[in-house]
CSV table of C-alpha atoms and ligand atoms in Angstrom, one decimal:
chain,number,residue,atom,x,y,z
A,1411,MET,CA,0.0,0.0,0.0
A,1412,THR,CA,1.3,3.4,-0.8
A,1413,ASP,CA,0.5,6.4,1.2
A,1414,GLN,CA,-1.4,7.9,-1.7
A,1415,GLU,CA,-3.9,5.1,-1.7
A,1416,LEU,CA,-4.3,5.2,2.1
A,1417,PRO,CA,-4.1,8.8,3.0
A,1418,ASN,CA,-6.0,8.6,6.3
A,1419,GLY,CA,-5.0,5.3,8.0
A,1420,PHE,CA,-8.2,3.4,7.3
A,1421,THR,CA,-6.3,0.5,5.7
A,1422,GLY,CA,-8.9,-2.2,6.5
A,1423,PHE,CA,-11.1,-1.1,3.6
A,1424,SER,CA,-8.6,-1.7,0.9
A,1425,ARG,CA,-9.0,-5.5,1.1
A,1426,ARG,CA,-12.7,-5.2,0.6
A,1427,LYS,CA,-12.6,-3.2,-2.6
A,1428,PRO,CA,-15.1,-4.7,-5.1
A,1429,GLU,CA,-14.0,-5.9,-8.5
A,1430,GLY,CA,-13.3,-3.0,-10.8
A,1431,PHE,CA,-13.4,-0.5,-7.9
A,1432,VAL,CA,-12.1,2.9,-8.9
A,1433,SER,CA,-11.3,5.3,-6.0
A,1434,ALA,CA,-13.3,8.4,-5.9
A,1435,HIS,CA,-10.2,10.4,-6.2
A,1436,ASP,CA,-9.0,8.6,-9.3
A,1437,ALA,CA,-12.4,8.5,-11.0
A,1438,MET,CA,-12.9,12.2,-10.6
A,1439,GLY,CA,-9.4,13.2,-11.4
A,1440,GLY,CA,-9.2,14.6,-7.9
A,1441,ARG,CA,-12.6,16.2,-7.9
A,1442,SER,CA,-15.3,15.3,-5.4
A,1443,PRO,CA,-17.8,12.7,-6.9
A,1444,LEU,CA,-20.7,14.2,-5.0
A,1445,THR,CA,-20.3,17.9,-5.5
A,1446,ASP,CA,-19.1,17.7,-9.1
A,1447,GLY,CA,-21.4,15.1,-10.5
A,1448,PRO,CA,-22.1,11.3,-10.4
A,1449,GLY,CA,-18.8,10.3,-12.0
A,1450,ALA,CA,-18.3,6.5,-11.9
A,1451,PHE,CA,-20.8,6.0,-9.0
A,1452,GLY,CA,-24.3,5.9,-10.5
A,1453,ALA,CA,-27.4,7.2,-8.8
A,1454,ARG,CA,-26.7,6.7,-5.1
A,1455,PRO,CA,-24.2,9.5,-4.4
A,1456,ARG,CA,-26.4,11.9,-6.4
A,1457,THR,CA,-29.4,11.0,-4.1
A,1458,ALA,CA,-27.3,11.7,-1.1
A,1459,ALA,CA,-26.2,15.0,-2.6
A,1460,SER,CA,-29.7,16.1,-3.4
A,1461,ALA,CA,-30.7,15.4,0.2
A,1462,ALA,CA,-27.7,17.3,1.4
A,1463,PRO,CA,-29.1,20.8,2.2
A,1464,SER,CA,-31.6,19.6,4.7
A,1465,ALA,CA,-29.1,17.3,6.4
A,1466,TYR,CA,-26.5,20.0,6.5
A,1467,GLU,CA,-29.0,22.5,7.9
A,1468,ALA,CA,-30.3,20.2,10.6
A,1469,ALA,CA,-26.8,19.0,11.5
A,1470,SER,CA,-25.5,22.5,11.8
A,1471,ALA,CA,-28.5,23.6,13.9
A,1472,ALA,CA,-28.0,20.6,16.2
A,1473,PHE,CA,-24.2,20.4,16.4
A,1474,GLY,CA,-22.7,23.6,15.1
A,1475,ASP,CA,-20.5,24.2,12.1
A,1476,GLY,CA,-18.2,21.2,12.7
A,1477,ALA,CA,-21.0,18.8,11.7
A,1478,GLU,CA,-21.2,20.2,8.2
A,1479,ALA,CA,-17.5,19.5,7.6
A,1480,ALA,CA,-17.9,16.0,9.1
A,1481,PHE,CA,-20.8,15.1,6.9
A,1482,GLN,CA,-19.2,16.6,3.8
A,1483,TYR,CA,-16.3,14.3,4.6
A,1484,ALA,CA,-18.7,11.3,4.9
A,1485,ARG,CA,-20.3,12.2,1.6
A,1486,ASP,CA,-17.0,12.7,-0.2
A,1487,HIS,CA,-15.8,9.3,1.0
A,1488,ALA,CA,-19.0,7.5,0.1
A,1489,ARG,CA,-18.4,4.2,-1.7
A,1490,PRO,CA,-20.5,2.5,-4.4
A,1491,ASP,CA,-23.4,0.2,-3.6
A,1492,GLU,CA,-23.2,-2.7,-6.0
A,1493,GLY,CA,-21.3,-5.6,-4.5
A,1494,GLY,CA,-19.4,-3.4,-2.2
A,1495,PRO,CA,-19.3,-3.0,1.6
A,1496,ALA,CA,-22.0,-1.1,3.5
A,1497,GLN,CA,-22.4,2.6,2.9
A,1498,PHE,CA,-22.4,5.4,5.4
A,1499,ASP,CA,-25.6,7.4,5.0
A,1500,PRO,CA,-24.9,11.0,6.0
A,1501,ASP,CA,-28.5,11.5,7.1
A,1502,LYS,CA,-28.2,8.5,9.4
A,1503,LEU,CA,-24.9,9.6,10.8
A,1504,ARG,CA,-26.6,12.9,11.7
A,1505,LEU,CA,-29.2,11.1,13.7
A,1506,ILE,CA,-26.7,9.6,16.1
A,1507,PRO,CA,-27.6,11.6,19.2
A,1508,ALA,CA,-25.2,14.0,20.8
A,1509,LEU,CA,-25.4,12.0,24.1
A,1510,ASP,CA,-24.2,8.9,22.3
A,1511,ARG,CA,-21.2,10.7,20.7
A,1512,ARG,CA,-19.8,11.6,24.1
A,1513,TRP,CA,-21.0,10.3,27.5
A,1514,ALA,CA,-21.2,13.7,29.2
A,1515,TRP,CA,-24.0,16.3,29.2
A,1516,THR,CA,-25.7,18.9,31.2
A,1517,GLU,CA,-29.4,18.8,31.9
A,1518,VAL,CA,-31.4,22.1,32.1
A,1519,ASP,CA,-34.6,21.9,33.9
A,1520,LEU,CA,-36.9,24.4,32.3
A,1521,ASN,CA,-39.6,23.8,34.9
A,1522,ALA,CA,-37.2,25.0,37.5
A,1523,VAL,CA,-36.7,28.2,35.4
A,1524,ARG,CA,-40.4,28.6,35.4
A,1525,HIS,CA,-40.6,28.0,39.2
A,1526,ASN,CA,-37.8,30.6,39.9
A,1527,VAL,CA,-39.4,33.3,37.7
A,1528,THR,CA,-42.7,32.7,39.5
A,1529,ALA,CA,-41.1,32.7,42.9
A,1530,VAL,CA,-39.5,36.1,42.3
A,1531,LYS,CA,-42.5,37.5,40.5
A,1532,GLN,CA,-44.7,36.7,43.5
A,1533,ARG,CA,-42.6,39.1,45.6
A,1534,LEU,CA,-43.1,42.0,43.2
A,1535,SER,CA,-45.8,44.6,43.5
A,1536,ALA,CA,-48.3,44.9,40.6
A,1537,GLY,CA,-46.8,46.7,37.7
A,1538,VAL,CA,-43.1,45.9,38.5
A,1539,ARG,CA,-41.5,44.3,35.6
A,1540,LEU,CA,-39.1,41.4,35.6
A,1541,MET,CA,-36.0,41.3,33.4
A,1542,ALA,CA,-34.5,37.9,32.8
A,1543,VAL,CA,-30.7,38.3,32.6
A,1544,VAL,CA,-29.6,35.7,30.0
A,1545,LYS,CA,-26.1,37.0,29.3
A,1546,ALA,CA,-23.2,34.6,28.9
A,1547,ASP,CA,-25.5,32.0,27.2
A,1548,ALA,CA,-27.8,32.3,30.2
A,1549,TYR,CA,-25.0,31.7,32.7
A,1550,GLY,CA,-24.2,28.5,30.8
A,1551,HIS,CA,-27.7,27.2,30.6
A,1552,GLY,CA,-28.6,28.1,27.0
A,1553,ALA,CA,-29.9,31.6,26.3
A,1554,VAL,CA,-32.6,30.9,23.7
A,1555,ARG,CA,-34.5,28.2,25.6
A,1556,VAL,CA,-34.1,29.9,29.0
A,1557,ALA,CA,-35.2,33.3,27.5
A,1558,LYS,CA,-38.3,31.7,25.9
A,1559,THR,CA,-39.2,29.9,29.1
A,1560,ALA,CA,-38.7,33.0,31.3
A,1561,LEU,CA,-40.9,35.1,29.0
A,1562,ASN,CA,-43.6,32.4,29.0
A,1563,SER,CA,-43.4,32.4,32.8
A,1564,GLY,CA,-44.0,36.1,33.2
A,1565,ALA,CA,-40.7,37.9,32.5
A,1566,ASP,CA,-41.1,41.1,30.5
A,1567,TYR,CA,-37.6,42.1,29.4
A,1568,LEU,CA,-34.3,40.4,28.6
A,1569,GLY,CA,-30.8,41.5,29.6
A,1570,VAL,CA,-27.6,40.5,27.7
A,1571,ALA,CA,-24.0,41.5,27.9
A,1572,THR,CA,-23.2,41.8,24.2
A,1573,VAL,CA,-24.7,42.7,20.9
A,1574,ASP,CA,-24.2,39.2,19.5
A,1575,GLU,CA,-26.0,37.7,22.5
A,1576,ALA,CA,-29.0,39.9,21.6
A,1577,ILE,CA,-28.8,39.0,17.9
A,1578,GLU,CA,-28.8,35.3,18.8
A,1579,LEU,CA,-32.1,35.8,20.6
A,1580,ARG,CA,-33.6,37.8,17.8
A,1581,GLU,CA,-32.6,35.2,15.2
A,1582,ALA,CA,-34.3,32.6,17.4
A,1583,LEU,CA,-37.5,34.7,17.0
A,1584,VAL,CA,-37.5,36.2,20.5
A,1585,ASN,CA,-39.5,39.4,20.3
A,1586,ALA,CA,-39.3,40.8,23.8
A,1587,PRO,CA,-37.4,44.1,24.6
A,1588,ILE,CA,-33.7,43.4,25.0
A,1589,LEU,CA,-31.3,45.6,26.8
A,1590,VAL,CA,-27.5,45.3,26.4
A,1591,LEU,CA,-26.2,45.9,29.9
A,1592,SER,CA,-23.3,47.9,28.7
A,1593,GLN,CA,-22.6,50.5,26.0
A,1594,PRO,CA,-21.4,48.7,22.9
A,1595,PRO,CA,-18.7,50.1,20.5
A,1596,GLN,CA,-20.1,52.8,18.2
A,1597,ALA,CA,-19.4,50.6,15.1
A,1598,ALA,CA,-22.1,48.2,16.4
A,1599,ILE,CA,-24.9,50.8,16.3
A,1600,PRO,CA,-26.4,49.7,13.0
A,1601,LEU,CA,-26.8,46.2,14.5
A,1602,LEU,CA,-28.6,47.6,17.5
A,1603,LEU,CA,-31.1,49.4,15.2
A,1604,ALA,CA,-31.5,46.6,12.7
A,1605,TYR,CA,-32.2,44.0,15.4
A,1606,LYS,CA,-34.1,46.4,17.7
A,1607,VAL,CA,-31.8,46.0,20.6
A,1608,MET,CA,-31.5,48.7,23.2
A,1609,PRO,CA,-28.1,49.8,24.5
A,1610,SER,CA,-27.1,51.1,27.9
A,1611,VAL,CA,-25.7,54.5,27.3
A,1612,TYR,CA,-23.3,56.7,29.3
A,1613,THR,CA,-21.2,58.8,26.8
A,1614,PRO,CA,-22.6,61.7,24.8
A,1615,ASP,CA,-20.6,60.6,21.7
A,1616,PHE,CA,-22.3,57.3,21.7
A,1617,ALA,CA,-25.7,58.8,22.3
A,1618,ILE,CA,-25.4,61.2,19.4
A,1619,GLN,CA,-24.0,58.7,17.0
A,1620,TYR,CA,-26.8,56.3,17.9
A,1621,ALA,CA,-29.4,59.1,17.5
A,1622,GLU,CA,-28.1,60.2,14.1
A,1623,THR,CA,-27.9,56.7,12.7
A,1624,ALA,CA,-31.4,56.0,13.9
A,1625,ASP,CA,-32.6,59.3,12.3
A,1626,ALA,CA,-31.0,58.3,9.0
A,1627,TYR,CA,-33.0,55.1,9.0
A,1628,GLY,CA,-36.2,56.9,10.0
A,1629,MET,CA,-36.2,55.2,13.4
A,1630,ARG,CA,-36.3,56.2,17.1
A,1631,ALA,CA,-33.2,55.5,19.2
A,1632,PRO,CA,-34.4,53.9,22.5
A,1633,TYR,CA,-31.9,53.4,25.3
A,1634,HIS,CA,-31.4,53.0,29.0
A,1635,LEU,CA,-29.2,55.5,30.9
A,1636,ALA,CA,-26.6,53.8,33.0
A,1637,VAL,CA,-25.9,55.6,36.3
A,1638,ASN,CA,-22.8,55.1,38.3
A,1639,THR,CA,-23.8,55.2,42.0
A,1640,GLY,CA,-20.7,53.7,43.4
A,1641,MET,CA,-19.8,50.4,41.8
A,1642,ASN,CA,-17.5,52.4,39.5
A,1643,ARG,CA,-17.9,50.0,36.5
A,1644,ILE,CA,-20.0,51.9,34.0
A,1645,GLY,CA,-22.4,54.8,33.9
A,1646,VAL,CA,-22.8,58.5,34.2
A,1647,ARG,CA,-21.9,59.8,37.6
A,1648,HIS,CA,-25.0,59.9,39.9
A,1649,ASP,CA,-24.7,63.7,40.3
A,1650,GLU,CA,-24.1,64.4,36.6
A,1651,VAL,CA,-27.2,62.8,35.0
A,1652,VAL,CA,-29.0,66.1,34.4
A,1653,GLU,CA,-25.9,67.6,32.8
A,1654,PHE,CA,-25.5,64.5,30.6
A,1655,MET,CA,-29.1,64.7,29.4
A,1656,GLY,CA,-28.5,68.4,28.6
A,1657,GLN,CA,-25.7,67.4,26.3
A,1658,VAL,CA,-27.7,64.8,24.4
A,1659,SER,CA,-31.4,65.5,24.7
A,1660,PHE,CA,-31.5,68.0,21.9
A,1661,HIS,CA,-31.5,65.1,19.5
A,1662,ARG,CA,-35.0,64.3,18.4
A,1663,ALA,CA,-34.5,60.6,17.8
A,1664,LEU,CA,-33.2,59.7,21.3
A,1665,ASP,CA,-35.7,58.0,23.6
A,1666,LEU,CA,-34.8,57.6,27.2
A,1667,VAL,CA,-36.9,54.5,28.0
A,1668,GLY,CA,-35.1,53.5,31.2
A,1669,THR,CA,-32.7,54.6,33.9
A,1670,PHE,CA,-30.7,52.1,36.0
A,1671,THR,CA,-27.8,51.5,38.3
A,1672,HIS,CA,-26.1,48.4,39.5
A,1673,PHE,CA,-25.3,47.4,43.1
A,1674,ALA,CA,-21.9,46.2,44.1
A,1675,THR,CA,-22.8,44.8,47.5
A,1676,ALA,CA,-26.5,43.8,47.5
A,1677,ASP,CA,-25.5,40.3,48.5
A,1678,SER,CA,-23.5,41.4,51.5
A,1679,THR,CA,-24.6,41.3,55.2
A,1680,GLU,CA,-23.0,44.7,55.6
A,1681,THR,CA,-25.5,47.2,54.0
A,1682,LEU,CA,-23.8,50.6,54.4
A,1683,ASP,CA,-22.3,50.7,50.9
A,1684,PHE,CA,-25.6,49.4,49.5
A,1685,GLN,CA,-27.6,52.2,51.3
A,1686,ILE,CA,-25.2,54.8,49.9
A,1687,GLN,CA,-25.8,53.6,46.3
A,1688,VAL,CA,-29.6,53.5,46.9
A,1689,LYS,CA,-29.6,57.1,48.1
A,1690,ARG,CA,-27.5,58.3,45.2
A,1691,PHE,CA,-29.7,56.6,42.7
A,1692,ILE,CA,-32.9,58.0,44.2
A,1693,GLU,CA,-31.4,61.4,44.1
A,1694,ALA,CA,-30.3,61.0,40.5
A,1695,VAL,CA,-33.8,59.9,39.4
A,1696,SER,CA,-35.4,62.8,41.3
A,1697,ALA,CA,-33.0,65.2,39.7
A,1698,LEU,CA,-34.1,64.0,36.2
A,1699,ASN,CA,-37.8,64.4,37.2
A,1700,VAL,CA,-37.2,67.9,38.6
A,1701,ALA,CA,-35.5,68.8,35.4
A,1702,GLY,CA,-38.6,67.7,33.5
A,1703,ILE,CA,-36.9,64.5,32.1
A,1704,ASP,CA,-38.9,61.3,32.3
A,1705,PRO,CA,-36.5,58.6,33.5
A,1706,GLY,CA,-38.6,55.9,32.0
A,1707,ILE,CA,-38.4,52.4,33.5
A,1708,VAL,CA,-36.3,52.8,36.7
A,1709,HIS,CA,-34.4,49.7,37.7
A,1710,ALA,CA,-31.6,48.7,40.0
A,1711,ALA,CA,-32.1,45.4,41.7
A,1712,ASN,CA,-30.2,42.3,40.8
A,1713,THR,CA,-31.2,38.9,42.3
A,1714,ALA,CA,-29.9,39.7,45.8
A,1715,ALA,CA,-31.6,43.1,46.0
A,1716,ALA,CA,-34.8,41.8,44.5
A,1717,VAL,CA,-35.0,39.1,47.1
A,1718,ARG,CA,-33.8,41.2,50.1
A,1719,PHE,CA,-35.0,44.8,49.5
A,1720,PRO,CA,-38.5,45.3,48.1
A,1721,ASP,CA,-37.8,49.1,48.5
A,1722,VAL,CA,-35.4,49.0,45.5
A,1723,HIS,CA,-37.7,47.2,43.1
A,1724,PHE,CA,-38.7,50.5,41.5
A,1725,ASP,CA,-40.2,49.7,38.1
A,1726,MET,CA,-38.3,46.5,37.2
A,1727,VAL,CA,-35.9,44.0,38.8
A,1728,ARG,CA,-33.1,42.2,36.9
A,1729,LEU,CA,-33.1,38.6,37.7
A,1730,GLY,CA,-29.8,36.8,36.9
A,1731,VAL,CA,-28.4,34.1,39.1
A,1732,GLY,CA,-31.7,33.4,40.8
A,1733,LEU,CA,-33.3,32.5,37.5
A,1734,TYR,CA,-31.0,29.5,37.5
A,1735,GLY,CA,-31.9,28.5,41.0
A,1736,LEU,CA,-28.6,29.7,42.4
A,1737,HIS,CA,-28.4,32.0,45.4
A,1738,PRO,CA,-26.2,35.2,45.1
A,1739,SER,CA,-25.1,34.6,48.7
A,1740,PRO,CA,-26.1,32.6,51.8
A,1741,VAL,CA,-28.1,35.6,52.9
A,1742,THR,CA,-30.9,35.0,50.4
A,1743,ARG,CA,-31.0,31.2,51.0
A,1744,PRO,CA,-33.6,31.2,53.8
A,1745,MET,CA,-35.6,34.0,52.1
A,1746,ILE,CA,-36.8,32.3,48.9
A,1747,ASP,CA,-37.2,28.8,47.5
A,1748,LEU,CA,-35.2,28.6,44.3
A,1749,ARG,CA,-34.7,25.4,42.3
A,1750,PRO,CA,-31.4,24.6,40.7
A,1751,VAL,CA,-31.8,24.4,37.0
A,1752,MET,CA,-28.6,22.7,35.9
A,1753,SER,CA,-27.3,19.2,36.6
A,1754,VAL,CA,-24.2,17.6,35.1
A,1755,HIS,CA,-24.3,14.0,34.0
A,1756,ALA,CA,-21.9,11.4,32.5
A,1757,ARG,CA,-21.6,7.7,31.9
A,1758,ILE,CA,-18.7,5.6,33.0
A,1759,THR,CA,-16.3,4.9,30.1
A,1760,ASP,CA,-13.9,2.6,31.9
A,1761,VAL,CA,-13.7,0.6,35.2
A,1762,ARG,CA,-10.7,-1.1,36.7
A,1763,THR,CA,-9.3,-2.5,39.9
A,1764,VAL,CA,-6.1,-0.7,40.6
A,1765,PRO,CA,-3.6,-2.6,42.8
A,1766,MET,CA,-2.8,-1.1,46.2
A,1767,SER,CA,-0.4,1.9,46.0
A,1768,GLU,CA,-0.6,2.3,42.3
A,1769,GLY,CA,-1.2,5.9,41.2
A,1770,VAL,CA,-4.1,7.3,39.3
A,1771,SER,CA,-4.0,10.2,36.8
A,1772,TYR,CA,-1.4,12.8,36.0
A,1773,GLY,CA,1.0,13.3,38.9
A,1774,MET,CA,-0.2,10.2,40.6
A,1775,ASN,CA,-1.1,12.2,43.7
A,1776,TYR,CA,-3.7,9.7,44.5
A,1777,ARG,CA,-2.7,6.1,45.3
A,1778,SER,CA,-5.1,3.2,45.3
A,1779,PRO,CA,-5.9,1.6,48.7
A,1780,GLY,CA,-6.5,-1.6,46.7
A,1781,SER,CA,-10.1,-1.9,47.9
A,1782,VAL,CA,-11.6,0.3,45.3
A,1783,LYS,CA,-12.5,0.2,41.7
A,1784,ILE,CA,-11.4,3.2,39.7
A,1785,CYS,CA,-14.0,4.5,37.2
A,1786,THR,CA,-13.4,7.0,34.4
A,1787,VAL,CA,-15.9,9.5,33.1
A,1788,PRO,CA,-15.4,11.8,30.1
A,1789,VAL,CA,-15.7,15.1,31.9
A,1790,GLY,CA,-12.7,17.3,32.5
A,1791,TYR,CA,-11.6,20.9,33.1
A,1792,ALA,CA,-12.4,21.7,29.4
A,1793,ASP,CA,-16.0,20.9,30.3
A,1794,GLY,CA,-16.0,23.2,33.3
A,1795,LEU,CA,-15.0,20.6,35.9
A,1796,ARG,CA,-12.3,22.8,37.3
A,1797,ARG,CA,-9.0,21.2,38.0
A,1798,GLY,CA,-8.9,22.8,41.4
A,1799,LEU,CA,-11.6,20.4,42.4
A,1800,SER,CA,-9.3,17.4,42.0
A,1801,GLY,CA,-9.8,15.1,44.9
A,1802,ARG,CA,-12.2,17.6,46.4
A,1803,THR,CA,-15.6,16.8,44.8
A,1804,ASP,CA,-17.8,13.7,44.8
A,1805,VAL,CA,-19.5,11.8,42.0
A,1806,ILE,CA,-22.9,10.3,42.7
A,1807,LEU,CA,-23.4,6.7,41.5
A,1808,ARG,CA,-26.8,5.1,42.2
A,1809,GLY,CA,-27.5,7.6,44.9
A,1810,GLN,CA,-24.2,7.0,46.6
A,1811,ARG,CA,-21.4,9.6,46.9
A,1812,CYS,CA,-18.1,8.4,45.5
A,1813,ARG,CA,-14.8,10.4,45.8
A,1814,GLN,CA,-13.4,11.9,42.7
A,1815,VAL,CA,-9.7,10.9,42.8
A,1816,GLY,CA,-6.5,11.9,41.0
A,1817,ASN,CA,-6.0,15.1,39.1
A,1818,ILE,CA,-8.9,16.1,36.9
A,1819,CYS,CA,-7.6,15.9,33.3
A,1820,MET,CA,-8.7,18.2,30.4
A,1821,ASP,CA,-11.4,15.8,29.1
A,1822,GLN,CA,-11.7,13.0,31.7
A,1823,CYS,CA,-11.5,12.3,35.3
A,1824,MET,CA,-11.6,9.3,37.6
A,1825,PHE,CA,-13.5,8.4,40.8
A,1826,GLU,CA,-13.2,5.6,43.2
A,1827,VAL,CA,-15.9,3.1,44.3
A,1828,ASP,CA,-15.3,1.5,47.6
A,1829,MET,CA,-15.7,-2.3,47.1
A,1830,ARG,CA,-15.7,-3.2,50.8
A,1831,THR,CA,-19.0,-4.2,52.3
A,1832,TYR,CA,-20.6,-2.3,55.2
A,1833,ALA,CA,-23.6,-3.3,57.3
A,1834,ASN,CA,-26.1,-0.9,55.9
A,1835,ARG,CA,-24.7,0.1,52.6
A,1836,GLN,CA,-25.6,-1.3,49.2
A,1837,LYS,CA,-22.5,-2.5,47.5
A,1838,LEU,CA,-21.9,-0.9,44.2
A,1839,ASP,CA,-20.9,-2.7,41.0
A,1840,PRO,CA,-19.9,0.0,38.6
A,1841,GLN,CA,-20.1,-0.9,34.9
A,1842,ILE,CA,-19.1,0.9,31.7
A,1843,GLY,CA,-22.2,2.8,30.6
A,1844,ASP,CA,-23.5,3.5,34.1
A,1845,GLU,CA,-24.8,7.0,34.6
A,1846,VAL,CA,-23.4,9.2,37.2
A,1847,LEU,CA,-24.0,12.7,38.5
A,1848,LEU,CA,-21.3,15.3,38.9
A,1849,VAL,CA,-23.8,18.0,39.9
A,1850,GLY,CA,-27.3,17.2,41.1
A,1851,ARG,CA,-29.2,15.2,43.5
A,1852,GLU,CA,-30.0,11.5,43.6
A,1853,GLY,CA,-31.7,10.1,46.7
A,1854,ASN,CA,-30.0,11.7,49.7
A,1855,SER,CA,-26.9,12.5,47.9
A,1856,ILE,CA,-26.4,15.9,46.5
A,1857,VAL,CA,-23.5,17.7,44.9
A,1858,THR,CA,-24.1,21.4,44.1
A,1859,ILE,CA,-22.5,24.1,42.1
A,1860,ASP,CA,-22.3,26.0,45.4
A,1861,ASP,CA,-20.3,23.2,46.9
A,1862,MET,CA,-17.8,23.4,44.0
A,1863,ALA,CA,-17.6,27.2,44.2
A,1864,ASN,CA,-17.0,27.1,48.0
A,1865,THR,CA,-14.2,24.5,47.5
A,1866,LEU,CA,-12.6,26.6,44.8
A,1867,GLY,CA,-13.0,29.9,46.6
A,1868,THR,CA,-15.0,31.4,43.8
A,1869,ILE,CA,-18.7,32.2,43.2
A,1870,ASN,CA,-21.4,29.8,41.8
A,1871,TYR,CA,-21.8,32.1,38.8
A,1872,GLU,CA,-18.4,31.2,37.5
A,1873,VAL,CA,-18.8,27.5,38.0
A,1874,ALA,CA,-22.2,27.4,36.3
A,1875,ILE,CA,-20.9,29.3,33.2
A,1876,GLY,CA,-17.9,26.9,33.0
A,1877,PHE,CA,-20.3,23.9,32.5
A,1878,GLY,CA,-21.9,25.7,29.5
A,1879,HIS,CA,-19.1,25.5,27.0
A,1880,ARG,CA,-18.5,22.0,25.6
A,1881,MET,CA,-21.0,19.5,26.9
A,1882,PRO,CA,-24.2,18.9,25.0
A,1883,ARG,CA,-27.2,20.3,26.7
A,1884,LEU,CA,-30.4,18.4,27.3
A,1885,TYR,CA,-33.5,20.4,28.1
A,1886,VAL,CA,-35.9,18.6,30.4
B,2306,LIG,C1,-25.4,40.4,35.5
B,2306,LIG,C2,-26.2,41.5,35.9
B,2306,LIG,C3,-27.4,41.4,36.6
B,2306,LIG,C4,-27.8,40.1,37.2
B,2306,LIG,O1,-27.2,39.9,38.4
B,2306,LIG,P1,-27.5,38.6,39.3
B,2306,LIG,O2,-26.7,38.8,40.5
B,2306,LIG,O3,-27.0,37.4,38.5
B,2306,LIG,O4,-29.0,38.6,39.6
B,2306,LIG,C5,-28.1,42.5,36.8
B,2306,LIG,N1,-27.8,43.7,36.3
B,2306,LIG,C6,-26.6,43.9,35.6
B,2306,LIG,C7,-26.2,45.3,35.2
B,2306,LIG,C8,-25.8,42.8,35.4
B,2306,LIG,O5,-24.6,43.0,34.8
């Protein structure tokens, strides 16, 4: 065999070539038999090619752009029917579920989203709106599905961090008002207007450019004014809002539809800094009113403030972390019943008995006591299972907690199953294919995103977002 005949290492097929077989490459003089015509292969490849657009579209929708390349590969390497070996049908390949391609996934409980929206809404006075904050792909939970569920459950507004996050929602046919919670670059202004996405505004340059572009298209330029009351991240200084409005409000297209600030310490037991921000914000809004400027929808509260301080609900609250069933701090935990939305699942991909004192994983920091089975699951730090959790988190197998052991690798990690018998414990018999939980509850065993955040010395927000990047997501 020469390298040219076997370019990709799949040597087994060469023995099974039917009589008179001509390779696709040779038959087409190097062209693709499917994209450039039937060539030597008769009707079948053409059929596959004619079905191609729908398969590509569906595959891309389900799995992203990578799928398109993969199926084009399968199509380009299709082999003839008659007398030959079995064919790969790209449309069938597409149907192999994401959860069978890799045994790791997150589950997103949309009923829990609904519960959390309802629980917060119940605390709002009539007429107070609720913004569902779905930035960062809904904190790793999937922005489109979460946004639609939140809106169906009574949310009125959506908050995102970037223009592209807003566009994703619009392209998924979400029609609610969307506020970008920062001021985008001026070059993005046509996108805001074309997709009807409101910016947060705090510089006169941006405001005027936004207004002039809107005017040129015969549109209004709605925006929310960001007020800096002490967090010192974005916004017009609390005591300069009237001056700011004086600089921009001459422009006829500009529409101030909301005025907001953001709290730096709403989750903290110490409330002095919070009270200062509240006072400054109320003064800024009054100053606008006194100057004859309607501040529009006044909003300030994130989850922590919405749960703890009804006085700062104003006209709208912005529900972020609470939407996902996570508490912004221990302070809110006894105050409201929230249901966690995300759980993290995997199936065991390998099981072995490791002799006593042999190491497991990179560095071999962990040594087998000999009385355990070591199980592998295909979840690693590239999936959000942070390496800092190595040896410091548990995996739930059949309702029992098992210690994760050895360093967490990029794409896999190991856990131990104690094979000794105890009086009142059901002995486990782990098998390849068994499902485990890395985050979630089964029976009396529970591992939470908060547990992981505490162990890591970070916040639950960051851990949740980490699990949103590579694992397929199952909505339940
Ligand atoms: C992220 C964000 C929120 C949501 O905060 P949570 O603590 O997750 O409720 C609200 N407002 C602004 C401006 C934000 O950036």
